[in-house]
CSV table of C-alpha atoms (C1' of nucleotides) in Angstrom, one decimal:
chain,number,residue,atom,x,y,z
A,1,UNK,CA,-33.6,24.1,48.9
A,2,UNK,CA,-32.0,26.1,46.1
A,3,UNK,CA,-28.3,26.6,46.2
A,4,UNK,CA,-26.4,29.5,44.6
A,5,UNK,CA,-23.0,28.3,43.4
A,6,UNK,CA,-20.1,30.3,42.0
A,7,UNK,CA,-18.6,28.0,39.3
A,8,UNK,CA,-15.6,30.3,38.9
A,9,UNK,CA,-13.7,31.8,41.8
A,10,UNK,CA,-11.2,30.3,44.2
A,11,UNK,CA,-13.6,28.6,46.7
A,12,UNK,CA,-14.3,25.0,45.7
A,13,UNK,CA,-17.9,24.0,44.8
A,14,UNK,CA,-18.2,21.3,47.4
A,15,UNK,CA,-17.2,23.7,50.1
A,16,UNK,CA,-19.9,26.2,49.0
A,17,UNK,CA,-22.4,23.4,49.1
A,18,UNK,CA,-21.4,22.4,52.6
A,19,UNK,CA,-21.6,26.0,53.9
A,20,UNK,CA,-24.9,26.8,52.3
A,21,UNK,CA,-26.6,23.7,53.7
A,22,UNK,CA,-25.2,24.4,57.1
A,23,UNK,CA,-26.5,28.0,56.9
A,24,UNK,CA,-29.9,26.8,55.8
A,25,UNK,CA,-30.2,24.3,58.6
A,26,UNK,CA,-29.0,26.8,61.1
A,27,UNK,CA,-31.7,29.1,59.9
A,28,UNK,CA,-34.3,26.4,60.3
A,29,UNK,CA,-35.0,26.1,56.6
A,30,UNK,CA,-34.5,22.3,56.7
A,31,UNK,CA,-36.1,20.6,59.7
A,32,UNK,CA,-34.6,17.5,61.4
A,33,UNK,CA,-36.1,14.3,60.1
A,34,UNK,CA,-36.7,15.7,56.6
A,35,UNK,CA,-34.6,14.7,53.6
A,36,UNK,CA,-32.3,17.1,51.8
A,37,UNK,CA,-32.3,16.9,48.0
A,38,UNK,CA,-30.7,13.8,46.6
A,39,UNK,CA,-27.1,13.9,45.4
A,40,UNK,CA,-28.2,13.6,41.7
A,41,UNK,CA,-31.0,16.1,42.0
A,42,UNK,CA,-28.6,18.7,43.5
A,43,UNK,CA,-26.0,17.8,40.9
A,44,UNK,CA,-28.6,18.6,38.2
A,45,UNK,CA,-29.6,21.8,39.9
A,46,UNK,CA,-26.1,23.0,40.3
A,47,UNK,CA,-24.9,21.7,37.0
A,48,UNK,CA,-22.0,19.7,38.4
A,49,UNK,CA,-20.9,16.1,38.6
A,50,UNK,CA,-22.7,14.0,41.3
A,51,UNK,CA,-19.4,13.2,42.8
A,52,UNK,CA,-18.8,16.8,43.7
A,53,UNK,CA,-22.1,16.9,45.6
A,54,UNK,CA,-21.4,13.5,47.1
A,55,UNK,CA,-18.2,14.9,48.6
A,56,UNK,CA,-20.1,17.8,50.1
A,57,UNK,CA,-22.7,15.5,51.6
A,58,UNK,CA,-20.1,13.2,53.0
A,59,UNK,CA,-18.6,16.1,54.8
A,60,UNK,CA,-22.0,17.1,56.1
A,61,UNK,CA,-22.4,13.5,57.4
A,62,UNK,CA,-19.0,13.6,59.0
A,63,UNK,CA,-20.0,16.7,60.8
A,64,UNK,CA,-23.2,15.1,62.0
A,65,UNK,CA,-25.5,17.4,60.1
A,66,UNK,CA,-27.2,14.6,58.1
A,67,UNK,CA,-27.3,10.8,58.2
A,68,UNK,CA,-27.1,8.9,55.0
A,69,UNK,CA,-29.1,5.8,54.3
A,70,UNK,CA,-28.5,3.9,51.1
A,71,UNK,CA,-31.5,4.0,48.8
A,72,UNK,CA,-33.4,6.3,51.1
A,73,UNK,CA,-31.6,9.6,50.8
A,74,UNK,CA,-30.0,11.8,53.5
A,75,UNK,CA,-31.9,12.9,56.5
A,76,UNK,CA,-31.3,16.0,58.6
A,77,UNK,CA,-30.0,14.8,61.9
A,78,UNK,CA,-32.1,15.3,65.1
A,79,UNK,CA,-29.7,17.8,66.7
A,80,UNK,CA,-28.6,19.3,63.4
A,81,UNK,CA,-29.9,22.8,64.1
A,82,UNK,CA,-27.7,23.2,67.2
A,83,UNK,CA,-24.8,21.7,65.4
A,84,UNK,CA,-25.2,23.9,62.4
A,85,UNK,CA,-25.5,27.0,64.6
A,86,UNK,CA,-22.2,26.1,66.2
A,87,UNK,CA,-20.5,25.2,62.9
A,88,UNK,CA,-21.7,28.5,61.4
A,89,UNK,CA,-20.3,30.4,64.4
A,90,UNK,CA,-17.0,28.7,64.2
A,91,UNK,CA,-16.7,29.2,60.5
A,92,UNK,CA,-17.5,32.8,60.6
A,93,UNK,CA,-15.4,33.4,63.6
A,94,UNK,CA,-12.4,31.8,62.0
A,95,UNK,CA,-12.7,33.8,58.8
A,96,UNK,CA,-13.1,37.1,60.7
A,97,UNK,CA,-10.2,36.3,62.9
A,98,UNK,CA,-7.9,35.6,60.0
A,99,UNK,CA,-8.9,38.9,58.3
A,100,UNK,CA,-8.5,40.9,61.5
A,101,UNK,CA,-5.2,39.3,62.3
A,102,UNK,CA,-3.9,40.5,58.9
A,103,UNK,CA,-5.3,43.9,59.6
A,104,UNK,CA,-3.4,44.1,62.9
A,105,UNK,CA,-0.3,42.8,61.3
A,106,UNK,CA,-0.5,45.5,58.6
A,107,UNK,CA,0.2,48.1,61.2
A,108,UNK,CA,-3.2,49.8,61.0
A,109,UNK,CA,-4.5,51.3,64.2
A,110,UNK,CA,-7.4,49.7,66.1
A,111,UNK,CA,-9.6,52.7,65.4
A,112,UNK,CA,-8.8,52.5,61.7
A,113,UNK,CA,-9.6,48.8,61.7
A,114,UNK,CA,-12.9,49.4,63.4
A,115,UNK,CA,-13.8,52.1,60.9
A,116,UNK,CA,-13.0,49.7,58.0
A,117,UNK,CA,-15.3,47.1,59.6
A,118,UNK,CA,-18.2,49.6,59.9
A,119,UNK,CA,-17.7,50.9,56.4
A,120,UNK,CA,-17.7,47.4,55.0
A,121,UNK,CA,-20.9,46.5,56.9
A,122,UNK,CA,-22.9,49.4,55.6
A,123,UNK,CA,-21.5,48.8,52.1
A,124,UNK,CA,-22.7,45.1,52.2
A,125,UNK,CA,-26.1,46.1,53.4
A,126,UNK,CA,-26.4,48.6,50.7
A,127,UNK,CA,-25.6,46.2,47.9
A,128,UNK,CA,-26.0,42.7,49.2
A,129,UNK,CA,-24.9,40.1,46.8
A,130,UNK,CA,-26.1,37.3,48.9
A,131,UNK,CA,-28.5,38.2,51.6
A,132,UNK,CA,-29.9,35.0,53.2
A,133,UNK,CA,-33.3,34.1,51.7
A,134,UNK,CA,-34.6,30.7,53.0
B,1,UNK,CA,14.5,44.5,57.1
B,2,UNK,CA,13.8,41.1,58.4
B,3,UNK,CA,10.8,39.2,57.0
B,4,UNK,CA,8.9,36.5,58.7
B,5,UNK,CA,7.7,33.9,56.3
B,6,UNK,CA,5.4,30.9,56.7
B,7,UNK,CA,6.8,28.2,54.5
B,8,UNK,CA,3.7,26.0,55.0
B,9,UNK,CA,0.2,27.3,54.9
B,10,UNK,CA,-1.9,28.3,51.9
B,11,UNK,CA,-0.7,31.8,51.3
B,12,UNK,CA,2.2,31.8,48.7
B,13,UNK,CA,5.6,33.0,49.8
B,14,UNK,CA,5.9,35.7,47.2
B,15,UNK,CA,2.6,37.2,48.3
B,16,UNK,CA,3.8,37.3,51.9
B,17,UNK,CA,6.9,39.1,50.9
B,18,UNK,CA,5.0,41.7,48.9
B,19,UNK,CA,2.6,42.3,51.8
B,20,UNK,CA,5.3,42.6,54.4
B,21,UNK,CA,7.4,45.0,52.3
B,22,UNK,CA,4.3,47.1,51.7
B,23,UNK,CA,3.5,47.2,55.4
B,24,UNK,CA,7.1,48.1,56.3
B,25,UNK,CA,7.2,51.0,53.9
B,26,UNK,CA,3.8,52.2,55.0
B,27,UNK,CA,5.1,52.3,58.5
B,28,UNK,CA,8.1,54.3,57.4
B,29,UNK,CA,10.6,51.5,58.1
B,30,UNK,CA,12.2,51.9,54.6
B,31,UNK,CA,12.7,55.4,53.5
B,32,UNK,CA,12.3,56.5,49.8
B,33,UNK,CA,15.7,56.6,48.1
B,34,UNK,CA,17.1,53.7,50.1
B,35,UNK,CA,17.6,50.2,48.8
B,36,UNK,CA,15.7,47.2,49.9
B,37,UNK,CA,17.7,44.1,50.4
B,38,UNK,CA,18.8,42.5,47.2
B,39,UNK,CA,16.9,39.5,45.7
B,40,UNK,CA,19.7,37.1,46.6
B,41,UNK,CA,20.1,38.4,50.1
B,42,UNK,CA,16.5,38.1,50.9
B,43,UNK,CA,16.4,34.7,49.3
B,44,UNK,CA,19.1,33.6,51.7
B,45,UNK,CA,17.4,35.2,54.7
B,46,UNK,CA,14.1,33.6,53.9
B,47,UNK,CA,15.6,30.3,52.7
B,48,UNK,CA,13.9,30.3,49.3
B,49,UNK,CA,14.9,30.4,45.7
B,50,UNK,CA,15.9,33.8,44.4
B,51,UNK,CA,13.2,33.5,41.7
B,52,UNK,CA,10.5,33.6,44.3
B,53,UNK,CA,11.8,36.8,45.8
B,54,UNK,CA,12.2,38.2,42.3
B,55,UNK,CA,8.6,37.6,41.6
B,56,UNK,CA,7.6,39.4,44.7
B,57,UNK,CA,9.9,42.3,43.8
B,58,UNK,CA,8.6,42.5,40.3
B,59,UNK,CA,5.1,42.8,41.7
B,60,UNK,CA,6.3,45.6,44.0
B,61,UNK,CA,7.8,47.4,41.0
B,62,UNK,CA,4.6,47.0,39.1
B,63,UNK,CA,2.8,48.6,42.0
B,64,UNK,CA,5.2,51.5,42.0
B,65,UNK,CA,6.6,50.7,45.4
B,66,UNK,CA,10.2,50.3,44.2
B,67,UNK,CA,12.2,51.0,41.0
B,68,UNK,CA,14.6,48.3,39.8
B,69,UNK,CA,17.9,49.2,38.3
B,70,UNK,CA,20.1,46.5,37.0
B,71,UNK,CA,23.2,46.0,38.8
B,72,UNK,CA,22.2,48.6,41.4
B,73,UNK,CA,19.5,47.0,43.4
B,74,UNK,CA,16.0,48.1,44.0
B,75,UNK,CA,15.2,51.5,45.4
B,76,UNK,CA,12.2,52.6,47.3
B,77,UNK,CA,10.2,54.9,45.1
B,78,UNK,CA,9.8,58.6,46.0
B,79,UNK,CA,6.1,58.4,46.7
B,80,UNK,CA,6.2,54.9,48.0
B,81,UNK,CA,4.9,55.7,51.5
B,82,UNK,CA,1.7,57.2,50.2
B,83,UNK,CA,1.3,54.3,47.8
B,84,UNK,CA,1.9,51.7,50.4
B,85,UNK,CA,-0.6,53.3,52.8
B,86,UNK,CA,-3.2,53.1,50.1
B,87,UNK,CA,-2.2,49.6,49.1
B,88,UNK,CA,-2.4,48.5,52.7
B,89,UNK,CA,-5.8,50.0,53.1
B,90,UNK,CA,-7.1,48.4,50.0
B,91,UNK,CA,-5.7,45.0,50.9
B,92,UNK,CA,-7.1,45.0,54.4
B,93,UNK,CA,-10.4,46.4,53.3
B,94,UNK,CA,-10.8,43.7,50.7
B,95,UNK,CA,-10.0,41.0,53.2
B,96,UNK,CA,-12.4,42.4,55.8
B,97,UNK,CA,-15.2,42.8,53.3
B,98,UNK,CA,-14.9,39.2,52.1
B,99,UNK,CA,-15.0,37.9,55.6
B,100,UNK,CA,-17.9,40.2,56.6
B,101,UNK,CA,-19.8,39.3,53.4
B,102,UNK,CA,-19.6,35.6,54.4
B,103,UNK,CA,-20.8,36.5,57.9
B,104,UNK,CA,-23.8,38.3,56.6
B,105,UNK,CA,-24.6,35.5,54.1
B,106,UNK,CA,-24.4,33.0,56.9
B,107,UNK,CA,-27.5,34.5,58.4
B,108,UNK,CA,-25.9,35.8,61.6
B,109,UNK,CA,-27.4,39.0,62.9
B,110,UNK,CA,-25.5,42.2,62.7
B,111,UNK,CA,-25.1,42.4,66.5
B,112,UNK,CA,-23.8,38.9,66.5
B,113,UNK,CA,-21.3,39.8,63.8
B,114,UNK,CA,-20.1,42.9,65.7
B,115,UNK,CA,-19.7,40.8,68.8
B,116,UNK,CA,-17.5,38.3,67.0
B,117,UNK,CA,-15.4,41.1,65.6
B,118,UNK,CA,-14.9,42.6,69.1
B,119,UNK,CA,-14.1,39.2,70.6
B,120,UNK,CA,-11.6,38.5,67.8
B,121,UNK,CA,-9.8,41.8,68.3
B,122,UNK,CA,-9.3,41.3,72.0
B,123,UNK,CA,-8.2,37.8,71.4
B,124,UNK,CA,-5.6,39.0,68.9
B,125,UNK,CA,-4.3,41.6,71.2
B,126,UNK,CA,-4.0,39.1,74.0
B,127,UNK,CA,-1.9,36.6,72.0
B,128,UNK,CA,-0.5,38.5,69.0
B,129,UNK,CA,1.3,36.1,66.6
B,130,UNK,CA,2.5,39.0,64.5
B,131,UNK,CA,2.4,42.4,66.0
B,132,UNK,CA,4.2,44.9,63.8
B,133,UNK,CA,7.7,45.5,64.9
B,134,UNK,CA,9.7,47.7,62.4
C,1,DT,C1',39.6,44.0,31.9
C,2,DA,C1',38.1,40.9,35.7
C,3,DC,C1',35.1,40.2,39.0
C,4,DA,C1',31.4,40.3,42.1
C,5,DG,C1',27.5,42.1,42.9
C,6,DT,C1',22.8,43.4,40.9
C,7,DG,C1',18.1,42.3,38.3
C,8,DT,C1',15.8,39.4,34.1
C,9,DA,C1',14.0,35.7,31.4
C,10,DT,C1',12.8,31.0,30.1
C,11,DT,C1',11.7,26.6,31.2
C,12,DA,C1',10.4,22.8,33.6
C,13,DG,C1',9.1,20.2,37.7
C,14,DC,C1',6.0,19.4,41.1
C,15,DA,C1',2.5,19.3,44.6
C,16,DT,C1',-2.1,20.2,45.4
C,17,DG,C1',-6.6,19.4,45.2
C,18,DC,C1',-10.9,19.7,42.6
C,19,DT,C1',-13.8,17.4,39.4
C,20,DA,C1',-15.4,13.8,36.3
C,21,DG,C1',-16.3,8.9,34.6
C,22,DA,C1',-17.9,4.7,35.6
C,23,DA,C1',-19.1,0.8,38.1
C,24,DC,C1',-20.8,-0.9,42.5
C,25,DA,C1',-24.4,-1.6,46.4
C,26,DG,C1',-28.4,-0.9,48.9
C,27,DT,C1',-33.9,0.1,49.3
C,28,DA,C1',-38.6,0.9,47.9
C,29,DT,C1',-42.3,0.0,44.8
C,30,DC,C1',-44.8,-2.2,41.5
D,1,DG,C1',-38.1,-10.2,40.1
D,2,DA,C1',-37.8,-5.7,37.5
D,3,DT,C1',-37.1,-1.1,37.9
D,4,DA,C1',-35.8,3.2,39.4
D,5,DC,C1',-34.4,5.6,42.7
D,6,DT,C1',-30.9,6.2,46.5
D,7,DG,C1',-25.7,6.6,48.4
D,8,DT,C1',-20.6,4.6,47.7
D,9,DT,C1',-16.2,3.6,45.9
D,10,DC,C1',-12.2,3.8,42.9
D,11,DT,C1',-9.6,5.7,39.5
D,12,DA,C1',-7.9,9.0,36.6
D,13,DG,C1',-7.7,13.5,34.4
D,14,DC,C1',-6.7,18.0,34.7
D,15,DA,C1',-6.1,22.8,35.7
D,16,DT,C1',-3.8,25.8,38.7
D,17,DG,C1',-0.1,28.0,40.3
D,18,DC,C1',4.0,28.1,43.2
D,19,DT,C1',8.8,27.1,43.2
D,20,DA,C1',13.3,25.8,41.4
D,21,DA,C1',17.2,25.5,37.9
D,22,DT,C1',19.8,27.7,34.8
D,23,DA,C1',21.5,30.9,31.9
D,24,DC,C1',21.5,35.8,30.5
D,25,DA,C1',22.3,41.0,30.9
D,26,DC,C1',23.7,45.1,33.3
D,27,DT,C1',26.7,48.1,36.7
D,28,DG,C1',30.2,49.5,39.8
D,29,DT,C1',34.9,48.8,41.5
D,30,DA,C1',39.5,47.2,41.9
DNA sequence: TACAGTGTATTAGCATGCTAGAACAGTATC
DNA sequence: GATACTGTTCTAGCATGCTAATACACTGTA
């Protein structure tokens, strides 16, 4: 499981790790019962302090995506796929709603907003900076 | 011109002020040649330090929305309406694109994403927390 | 000129929150 | 038991950036 992390930018590294793991599990890239990479391995891969990865993994455990067992690594939870699908939906829904709420508040008309959405979608598909590859 | 400011939350006050003024001007609520409320008046209305308002107003001047004249207040620029329409479009476009890019990266299908957008839009129109009122 | 309004500039405080360092604790394997 | 891997905890540093305090500079009006 290779993670792509933006070391600059406003979104914290641990959050990026959480999101990417959730997306991978939701896509079936990490099966329940298998282990995700250890904290230290991921830390090396991402070039970041193990604590930062640990924080991400703790969040994942809190959400029921993985279960931690000392000395044995962290295992993908049995019902992780369903959970991650739900988490993914919630996360994306929340982001979209925030952006759309701003769009409405700006005074733009509904047709204008829909047009912007369509344009953005084709733009993203034309030059995808991150197009899911499991 | 009454501004609605969220004192808590992640988005800085000065940014909220900038956005709201831009939206108002774009909607034609403040005509070119007229003055926007003074820094201190707005500061009182919004219950915030004048410096915070000043920072917002400076940004507005930098963007060519208003012109400042010492002792005389800040006047809406002649071509402010067109500028603000453009600024509004850019701002909303940028936010939408960020959210949609995340949606695509999450692995959700395009139909799923479109469905989420539609659902969010009806939800917003059902319980609008900020529906433009000039 | 005095005054009361305007915007401007500088500085400092402060909260927030991410990240790192380092030591601790459990488990498997040899 | 020794070792090498796991996750855990505590503490502190540190950057970031928003906000506030305060003093300054300009303009119109009485």
